[in-house]
Amino acid sequence: MRFGTPCCLGAMEMKMLNRRALMMVLGAAALPLRAARAEDDGIEGPGGEPIAYGPAEGFSWEALLALAAARRAEPYAPRPDPAPEALAAIGYTQHNHIRQPVAGGLFPGAGRDGVVTFFHLGELFRRPVRIHVVEGGEAREVLYRRGYFRYPAGSPAAAVPDDVGFAGFRVHEPERRPGQPGDWLAFLGASYFRSSGDLQQYGISARGLALETGAFDGVDEEFPDFTDFWIEEMRGGVMRIHALMQGPSVTGAYRFDVSHFPKTVMTVTCRLFLRRDVQRLGIAPLTSMYWYSQETRWAQGDFRPEVHDSDGLLIHDRRGGAIWRPLTNPKELSFASFLTESPEGFGLMQRDRDYASYEDSVAFERRPNLWVVPLSGFERGSVQLIEFPTQSEYADNIAAFYVPEAPVRAGDVLEFRYRLHWSGAEPPRPLARMVAHRLGRPHRHYPPGVNPQPDRLERKVVLDYSGVALPGVRLKPEDVAVTLGHGTVHAIRVERSVDDPLGWRVIFDVFTTETEDCEAIVKLSAGGVTLAETVVFRFSPEDGLLPL
């Protein structure tokens, strides 16, 4: 494992601001998706004009691979903004009220779990994508028409020309309540896509590719686009979606085989054609939001105990081990790398499923976990976690992905296959899990005005564990191994959980004279047997606590 925080942030500050602006736009993309489940109150215009198609052309996976390879040989040219003035007038509120009726979408039919409707372009989503329908080895482009959509009278969308294209699309499930067919999958913005999972709540997002995320030395993060989609009607419970990716450094062909019931699972196949050398190529990238949890709530001035879409990174290795890294909202960009040979899986989890932890009607307790299962191409590399500082819940500030160990050079052709599980459940492991961690001050009873070691910072760490590996075990202090980046560990204690028959609490103090963030690694084992996942967490000896 490697940990680090960049010390020269002068050049990074502008890059982080640029990234935050884009991430706030893409984070806002989930909000219209949640609103799409509501009634269409106040929306005027019939919408539902019959879909118009272009001429049929042959299509296959092999043809898409050839197209991606050919595009790499051409100079990169992003698709232009098709109607700058008209789209600039379609702000967030206006965009949220432009909807295509589900009955007018692709593949309509009673009870179908795969009706596709389109996102309109707007101020936040200016770059059009081309969408095709595939049937019998032939593809026909869906032509944009204003009449597909319903929008309020006087909407600036009425001024958009008829050839602008679409911003993206979403897939709907059968009606759970009359008139409210919910969407469960969406592709919108750059290479972002997301699913509501089995808990029917949007939260975390995935990306097709992450390039130079958190990179330094003047290298800017790159957001390649899915520019073209080819969609097949759902058959046998599986919908197949193809996509062409294009960016300054890469082109790529993607295939998504997506099933919705009983769980939302995607099998992703991608072949990448590199235009340039890349320092950090992020495969199966995940993007989430972590603002604060209970131990730092006081610093945010918010009424809610916790605000986050995910609360930890989970990694399973192929030897039966597991790593849990609680997320943080750092003061400056934070980076962690976990070296691994072909991980069994990794993902961002939302472990806390108690409404009382959030006290918010937006249902943070139902945000899905997103678990990545590598299938091929993940021979040796690292799972990397990057945490950006944020001052609100409106910016996705967490990124996690797999980075191959081998250098990535211009001209390389790389292929990866992996599976994405969007679910409220975690992958099983016969190890106890850390379910809560807390920080505080040790109880020291000095006379008033007396501090025998004024330069020493003291913190108490409390970790709660629960799980199948702990029943019948009498945990002892010597079963707890703690490694610190700096400082010393004192007074390790263990207690049985008061309210969990499968639980134990581990308590210890940390003394340090340094003020930099500290990494702690905690392992539980008895008689040579690992009892719990390895917990790796970061904390600041100075921050995160109420002042005295």
Coordinates of C-alpha atoms in Angstrom, one line a residue, residues 38-472:
A38 CA -42.5 12.2 -10.2
E39 CA -45.8 13.2 -11.9
D40 CA -45.5 15.4 -15.0
D41 CA -47.4 18.3 -13.2
G42 CA -47.0 21.6 -15.0
I43 CA -45.6 20.0 -18.2
E44 CA -47.3 21.1 -21.4
G45 CA -47.3 19.8 -24.9
P46 CA -48.1 16.3 -25.9
G47 CA -44.7 14.9 -26.8
G48 CA -44.6 11.3 -28.0
E49 CA -44.1 12.1 -31.7
P50 CA -43.2 8.8 -33.5
I51 CA -39.5 8.0 -33.7
A52 CA -37.9 8.9 -37.0
Y53 CA -34.9 6.9 -38.2
G54 CA -32.1 7.2 -40.7
P55 CA -31.2 4.6 -43.3
A56 CA -30.1 1.1 -42.3
E57 CA -26.4 0.3 -42.2
G58 CA -24.7 -2.9 -41.2
F59 CA -23.4 -3.2 -37.6
S60 CA -21.4 -5.6 -35.5
W61 CA -18.9 -5.6 -32.7
E62 CA -16.2 -6.2 -35.2
A63 CA -17.3 -3.2 -37.2
L64 CA -17.2 -1.0 -34.0
L65 CA -13.7 -2.2 -33.2
A66 CA -12.6 -1.3 -36.7
L67 CA -14.3 2.2 -36.4
A68 CA -12.5 2.9 -33.1
A69 CA -9.2 1.8 -34.5
A70 CA -9.8 4.1 -37.6
R71 CA -10.7 7.1 -35.5
R72 CA -7.4 6.8 -33.5
A73 CA -5.6 7.5 -36.8
E74 CA -7.5 10.7 -37.3
P75 CA -6.9 14.0 -35.5
Y76 CA -9.2 14.4 -32.5
A77 CA -12.0 16.8 -33.1
P78 CA -14.7 17.1 -30.4
R79 CA -18.2 17.3 -31.7
P80 CA -19.2 21.0 -31.8
D81 CA -22.0 22.7 -29.8
P82 CA -24.9 22.5 -32.3
A83 CA -26.9 25.5 -31.1
P84 CA -24.9 27.6 -28.6
E85 CA -27.5 30.3 -28.0
A86 CA -30.5 28.1 -27.8
L87 CA -28.8 25.5 -25.5
A88 CA -27.4 28.2 -23.2
A89 CA -31.0 29.3 -22.5
I90 CA -31.9 25.8 -21.3
G91 CA -30.7 26.0 -17.7
Y92 CA -31.0 23.4 -15.0
T93 CA -34.6 24.1 -14.1
Q94 CA -35.7 24.2 -17.8
H95 CA -33.8 21.0 -18.6
N96 CA -35.5 19.2 -15.7
H97 CA -38.9 19.9 -17.2
I98 CA -38.1 18.5 -20.6
R99 CA -39.1 14.9 -20.7
Q100 CA -40.0 12.3 -23.3
P101 CA -43.1 10.3 -22.5
V102 CA -42.2 6.7 -21.8
A103 CA -45.0 5.6 -24.2
G104 CA -43.1 7.4 -27.0
G105 CA -39.7 5.9 -26.4
L106 CA -37.8 3.1 -28.1
F107 CA -39.1 -0.5 -27.6
P108 CA -42.5 0.5 -26.1
G109 CA -44.8 -2.2 -24.8
A110 CA -46.8 -3.2 -21.7
G111 CA -44.7 -4.5 -18.9
R112 CA -41.4 -4.1 -20.9
D113 CA -38.3 -3.7 -18.7
G114 CA -36.3 -1.9 -21.3
V115 CA -38.1 1.1 -22.8
V116 CA -35.5 3.8 -23.7
T117 CA -36.2 7.5 -23.6
F118 CA -33.8 10.4 -24.5
F119 CA -32.2 13.2 -22.6
H120 CA -32.5 16.6 -24.3
L121 CA -29.5 18.8 -24.8
G122 CA -29.2 21.9 -22.6
E123 CA -26.8 24.3 -20.9
L124 CA -25.2 21.6 -18.7
F125 CA -25.1 19.0 -21.5
R126 CA -24.1 20.7 -24.8
R127 CA -22.2 17.9 -26.6
P128 CA -24.6 15.7 -28.6
V129 CA -24.4 12.0 -28.9
R130 CA -25.7 9.9 -31.8
I131 CA -28.1 7.0 -30.9
H132 CA -28.8 4.0 -33.1
V133 CA -31.2 1.1 -32.8
V134 CA -29.7 -2.3 -33.8
E135 CA -31.8 -5.2 -35.1
G136 CA -30.9 -8.1 -37.2
G137 CA -27.3 -6.9 -37.8
E138 CA -28.5 -3.5 -39.0
A139 CA -28.3 -0.1 -37.3
R140 CA -30.6 2.9 -37.9
E141 CA -29.8 6.2 -36.4
V142 CA -32.5 7.9 -34.3
L143 CA -33.1 11.3 -35.6
Y144 CA -33.8 14.2 -33.2
R145 CA -37.3 15.8 -33.3
R146 CA -38.6 18.4 -30.8
G147 CA -41.9 16.6 -30.9
Y148 CA -40.5 13.6 -29.0
F149 CA -40.5 15.8 -25.8
R150 CA -42.9 17.5 -23.5
Y151 CA -41.8 20.9 -22.1
P152 CA -43.5 24.0 -20.6
A153 CA -45.0 26.6 -22.8
G154 CA -42.4 29.2 -23.7
S155 CA -39.5 26.8 -23.1
P156 CA -36.3 27.8 -24.9
A157 CA -36.2 24.2 -26.2
A158 CA -38.7 25.3 -28.9
A159 CA -35.9 27.3 -30.5
V160 CA -33.6 24.3 -30.9
P161 CA -33.2 23.2 -34.5
D162 CA -34.2 19.7 -35.6
D163 CA -30.8 18.3 -36.1
V164 CA -29.1 18.9 -32.8
G165 CA -29.1 15.3 -31.4
F166 CA -29.5 14.0 -27.9
A167 CA -27.6 14.4 -24.6
G168 CA -28.0 10.8 -23.6
F169 CA -30.6 8.2 -22.7
R170 CA -32.2 6.3 -19.9
V171 CA -33.9 2.9 -19.6
H172 CA -37.2 2.4 -17.8
E173 CA -38.7 -0.4 -15.8
P174 CA -42.4 -1.4 -15.7
E175 CA -44.8 0.8 -13.7
R176 CA -44.6 0.3 -10.0
R177 CA -47.4 2.8 -9.5
P178 CA -49.9 4.0 -12.2
G179 CA -48.4 6.7 -14.4
Q180 CA -44.9 6.4 -12.8
P181 CA -42.6 4.1 -14.8
G182 CA -39.2 4.7 -13.1
D183 CA -35.9 4.8 -14.9
W184 CA -33.2 2.4 -13.6
L185 CA -30.2 3.1 -16.0
A186 CA -28.9 6.2 -17.6
F187 CA -26.0 7.3 -19.8
L188 CA -25.5 11.1 -19.6
G189 CA -22.4 13.3 -19.7
A190 CA -18.9 12.4 -20.9
S191 CA -18.6 8.7 -20.3
Y192 CA -20.7 8.6 -17.2
F193 CA -23.5 6.1 -16.5
R194 CA -25.4 5.1 -13.4
S195 CA -28.1 2.7 -12.2
S196 CA -30.5 2.9 -9.3
G197 CA -29.8 -0.7 -8.3
D198 CA -32.2 -3.0 -6.4
L199 CA -32.9 -0.2 -3.8
Q200 CA -34.3 2.0 -6.6
Q201 CA -32.2 5.1 -5.7
Y202 CA -29.6 6.8 -7.8
G203 CA -26.3 7.7 -6.1
I204 CA -22.8 6.5 -7.2
S205 CA -21.8 6.7 -10.9
A206 CA -19.4 4.8 -13.1
R207 CA -17.3 6.0 -16.0
G208 CA -16.1 4.4 -19.1
L209 CA -12.5 5.5 -18.4
A210 CA -10.5 7.8 -16.1
L211 CA -7.5 9.5 -17.5
E212 CA -4.9 11.3 -15.4
T213 CA -7.3 11.7 -12.5
G214 CA -5.4 13.3 -9.7
A215 CA -2.2 13.4 -11.8
F216 CA 0.4 16.0 -11.1
D217 CA 3.3 17.7 -12.9
G218 CA 1.0 19.9 -15.1
V219 CA -1.0 17.0 -16.5
D220 CA -4.7 17.7 -16.7
E221 CA -7.4 15.2 -16.1
E222 CA -9.2 14.2 -19.3
F223 CA -12.8 13.3 -19.8
P224 CA -13.3 11.3 -23.0
D225 CA -16.8 11.1 -24.4
F226 CA -19.1 8.3 -25.4
T227 CA -20.0 9.9 -28.8
D228 CA -22.2 7.2 -30.4
F229 CA -24.4 4.5 -29.0
W230 CA -26.0 1.4 -30.6
I231 CA -28.8 -0.1 -28.5
E232 CA -30.5 -3.5 -28.9
E233 CA -33.9 -4.3 -27.5
M234 CA -33.8 -6.3 -24.3
R235 CA -34.1 -10.0 -24.9
G236 CA -34.1 -12.8 -22.3
G237 CA -33.7 -10.2 -19.6
V238 CA -30.5 -8.7 -21.1
M239 CA -30.1 -5.4 -22.9
R240 CA -26.9 -4.9 -25.1
I241 CA -25.5 -1.4 -25.5
H242 CA -22.5 -0.6 -27.7
A243 CA -20.6 2.7 -27.4
L244 CA -17.8 4.5 -29.2
M245 CA -15.5 6.5 -27.0
Q246 CA -13.4 9.4 -28.3
G247 CA -10.9 11.7 -26.6
P248 CA -7.6 13.5 -27.1
S249 CA -5.6 10.5 -25.8
V250 CA -7.8 7.5 -26.6
T251 CA -10.5 6.0 -28.7
G252 CA -12.4 2.9 -27.6
A253 CA -15.1 0.4 -28.3
Y254 CA -17.4 -0.6 -25.4
R255 CA -20.1 -3.3 -25.0
F256 CA -22.4 -3.4 -22.1
D257 CA -24.6 -6.5 -21.4
V258 CA -27.1 -5.3 -18.8
S259 CA -29.6 -7.3 -16.7
H260 CA -32.0 -5.7 -14.3
F261 CA -33.7 -8.5 -12.4
P262 CA -33.2 -9.8 -9.8
K263 CA -30.1 -7.6 -9.5
T264 CA -28.7 -4.9 -11.8
V265 CA -25.5 -6.4 -13.3
M266 CA -23.5 -5.1 -16.2
T267 CA -20.8 -7.1 -18.0
V268 CA -18.5 -4.5 -19.7
T269 CA -16.1 -5.3 -22.5
C270 CA -13.8 -2.5 -23.8
R271 CA -11.0 -2.3 -26.2
L272 CA -8.9 0.9 -26.0
F273 CA -6.7 2.4 -28.8
L274 CA -4.2 4.9 -27.3
R275 CA -3.4 8.1 -29.1
R276 CA -0.9 9.3 -26.5
D277 CA 1.1 8.1 -23.6
V278 CA -0.9 8.1 -20.4
Q279 CA 0.5 8.3 -16.9
R280 CA -2.6 7.1 -15.0
L281 CA -5.1 4.9 -16.9
G282 CA -8.1 4.3 -14.7
I283 CA -10.1 1.1 -15.6
A284 CA -13.6 0.5 -14.2
P285 CA -13.7 4.0 -12.6
L286 CA -16.2 4.7 -9.9
T287 CA -17.3 8.2 -8.9
S288 CA -19.1 9.1 -5.7
M289 CA -19.7 11.8 -3.1
Y290 CA -18.5 12.0 0.5
W291 CA -19.1 15.3 2.4
Y292 CA -19.0 14.3 6.0
S293 CA -19.9 11.8 8.7
Q294 CA -20.8 12.1 12.3
E295 CA -17.3 12.7 13.7
T296 CA -16.9 15.9 11.4
R297 CA -20.5 17.0 11.4
W298 CA -19.9 20.0 13.7
A299 CA -17.5 21.6 11.2
Q300 CA -20.1 21.7 8.3
G301 CA -22.9 23.5 10.1
D302 CA -25.6 21.1 8.6
F303 CA -28.6 19.6 10.4
R304 CA -28.0 16.1 9.0
P305 CA -25.7 13.7 10.9
E306 CA -24.0 12.4 7.8
V307 CA -24.1 13.2 4.1
H308 CA -22.5 10.8 1.6
D309 CA -23.3 8.5 -1.3
S310 CA -20.6 6.1 -0.2
D311 CA -18.7 5.7 3.0
G312 CA -15.8 3.3 2.2
L313 CA -13.7 1.5 -0.4
L314 CA -13.7 -2.3 -0.2
I315 CA -11.1 -4.5 -1.8
H316 CA -11.1 -8.4 -1.9
D317 CA -7.9 -10.2 -2.9
R318 CA -7.7 -13.7 -4.3
R319 CA -6.2 -15.1 -1.0
G320 CA -9.3 -14.5 1.0
G321 CA -8.3 -11.2 2.5
A322 CA -10.2 -7.9 2.5
I323 CA -9.3 -4.2 3.0
W324 CA -11.7 -1.6 4.1
R325 CA -10.8 2.1 3.7
P326 CA -13.3 4.6 5.2
L327 CA -13.7 7.6 3.0
T328 CA -12.7 11.1 4.1
N329 CA -13.2 14.7 2.9
P330 CA -9.6 15.9 3.1
K331 CA -8.2 19.4 3.4
E332 CA -6.3 18.9 0.2
L333 CA -6.2 16.2 -2.5
S334 CA -5.6 12.8 -1.0
F335 CA -4.3 9.7 -2.8
A336 CA -4.0 6.1 -1.8
S337 CA -2.8 3.1 -3.8
F338 CA -3.3 -0.6 -2.9
L339 CA -1.0 -2.9 -4.9
T340 CA -2.6 -6.1 -5.9
E341 CA -2.2 -9.0 -8.3
S342 CA -5.5 -9.4 -10.1
P343 CA -8.0 -8.3 -7.4
E344 CA -11.0 -10.5 -6.9
G345 CA -13.1 -7.4 -6.6
F346 CA -13.3 -3.8 -5.4
G347 CA -15.9 -1.1 -5.0
L348 CA -17.3 1.8 -3.2
M349 CA -19.9 0.9 -0.5
Q350 CA -22.6 2.6 1.5
R351 CA -22.5 0.5 4.6
D352 CA -24.6 2.7 6.9
R353 CA -28.2 1.8 5.9
D354 CA -30.0 3.5 8.8
Y355 CA -32.2 6.5 8.0
A356 CA -31.4 8.0 11.4
S357 CA -27.8 8.4 10.3
Y358 CA -28.9 10.9 7.6
E359 CA -32.3 12.3 8.5
D360 CA -32.9 13.3 4.9
S361 CA -35.7 12.5 2.5
V362 CA -33.3 12.1 -0.4
A363 CA -32.6 8.6 0.9
F364 CA -28.8 8.4 1.4
E365 CA -29.5 5.1 3.2
R366 CA -30.7 3.6 -0.1
R367 CA -27.7 4.7 -2.3
P368 CA -26.4 1.6 -4.2
N369 CA -23.0 0.0 -3.7
L370 CA -21.0 -0.5 -6.9
W371 CA -18.9 -3.6 -6.9
V372 CA -16.4 -4.4 -9.7
V373 CA -15.5 -8.0 -10.5
P374 CA -12.5 -8.2 -12.9
L375 CA -12.8 -10.8 -15.6
S376 CA -9.7 -10.2 -17.9
G377 CA -7.0 -7.7 -18.3
F378 CA -6.4 -7.1 -14.6
E379 CA -3.2 -9.2 -14.2
R380 CA -1.1 -6.8 -12.1
G381 CA -1.7 -3.2 -11.0
S382 CA -3.2 -1.3 -8.2
V383 CA -6.6 -0.1 -6.9
Q384 CA -6.3 3.6 -6.4
L385 CA -8.5 6.0 -4.4
I386 CA -8.5 9.7 -4.9
E387 CA -10.3 12.1 -2.5
F388 CA -10.9 15.7 -3.5
P389 CA -11.9 18.3 -0.9
T390 CA -15.5 19.5 -1.1
Q391 CA -17.6 22.0 0.8
S392 CA -21.0 20.7 -0.3
E393 CA -22.9 17.6 -1.4
Y394 CA -23.2 18.8 -5.0
A395 CA -19.7 17.7 -6.2
D396 CA -18.7 14.1 -6.7
N397 CA -15.3 14.2 -4.9
I398 CA -14.4 10.5 -4.7
A399 CA -12.8 8.5 -7.5
A400 CA -11.7 4.8 -7.4
F401 CA -10.3 2.7 -10.2
Y402 CA -7.8 0.0 -11.3
V403 CA -4.5 1.2 -12.8
P404 CA -2.4 -1.4 -14.7
E405 CA 1.3 -1.6 -13.6
A406 CA 2.7 -1.7 -17.1
P407 CA 3.3 1.7 -18.8
V408 CA 0.6 2.8 -21.2
R409 CA 2.1 4.1 -24.5
A410 CA 0.7 5.7 -27.7
G411 CA -0.2 3.0 -30.1
D412 CA -1.1 0.4 -27.5
V413 CA -4.3 -1.6 -27.8
L414 CA -5.7 -2.8 -24.5
E415 CA -8.7 -4.9 -23.7
F416 CA -10.5 -5.3 -20.4
R417 CA -13.6 -7.2 -19.2
Y418 CA -15.3 -6.7 -15.9
R419 CA -18.7 -7.0 -14.2
L420 CA -20.5 -4.2 -12.3
H421 CA -22.9 -5.0 -9.5
W422 CA -25.3 -2.2 -8.4
S423 CA -26.8 -3.4 -5.2
G424 CA -27.6 -2.6 -1.6
A425 CA -25.8 -5.8 -0.5
E426 CA -22.0 -6.4 -0.2
P427 CA -20.1 -9.3 -1.7
P428 CA -19.8 -12.1 1.0
R429 CA -16.6 -12.7 2.9
P430 CA -16.1 -14.9 6.0
L431 CA -14.5 -12.0 7.9
A432 CA -15.8 -9.6 10.4
R433 CA -16.5 -6.1 9.0
M434 CA -15.8 -2.7 10.5
V435 CA -19.2 -1.1 10.8
A436 CA -18.3 2.2 12.6
H437 CA -15.2 4.2 13.6
R438 CA -15.0 7.2 15.9
L439 CA -12.3 9.6 17.0
G440 CA -12.1 11.5 20.3
R441 CA -9.7 12.7 23.0
P442 CA -8.3 10.3 25.5
H443 CA -9.5 10.9 29.1
R444 CA -6.5 12.7 30.8
H445 CA -7.1 14.2 34.2
Y446 CA -4.5 17.0 34.5
P447 CA -4.8 19.8 37.1
P448 CA -6.2 23.0 35.7
G449 CA -3.7 24.8 33.5
V450 CA -1.3 21.9 33.5
N451 CA -0.3 20.0 30.4
P452 CA 2.9 18.0 31.0
Q453 CA 3.5 17.4 27.2
P454 CA 2.1 20.5 25.4
D455 CA 3.6 19.4 22.0
R456 CA 1.9 16.0 22.0
L457 CA -1.4 15.5 20.2
E458 CA -3.6 12.7 21.6
R459 CA -6.4 10.9 19.9
K460 CA -8.7 8.0 21.0
V461 CA -9.7 5.7 18.2
V462 CA -12.8 3.5 18.5
L463 CA -13.6 0.8 15.9
D464 CA -16.7 -1.4 15.9
Y465 CA -16.7 -4.8 14.2
S466 CA -19.4 -7.2 13.4
G467 CA -19.5 -10.4 11.4
V468 CA -19.3 -14.2 11.0
A469 CA -15.7 -14.5 12.0
L470 CA -16.2 -13.3 15.6
P471 CA -18.9 -15.5 17.2
G472 CA -17.4 -17.7 19.9

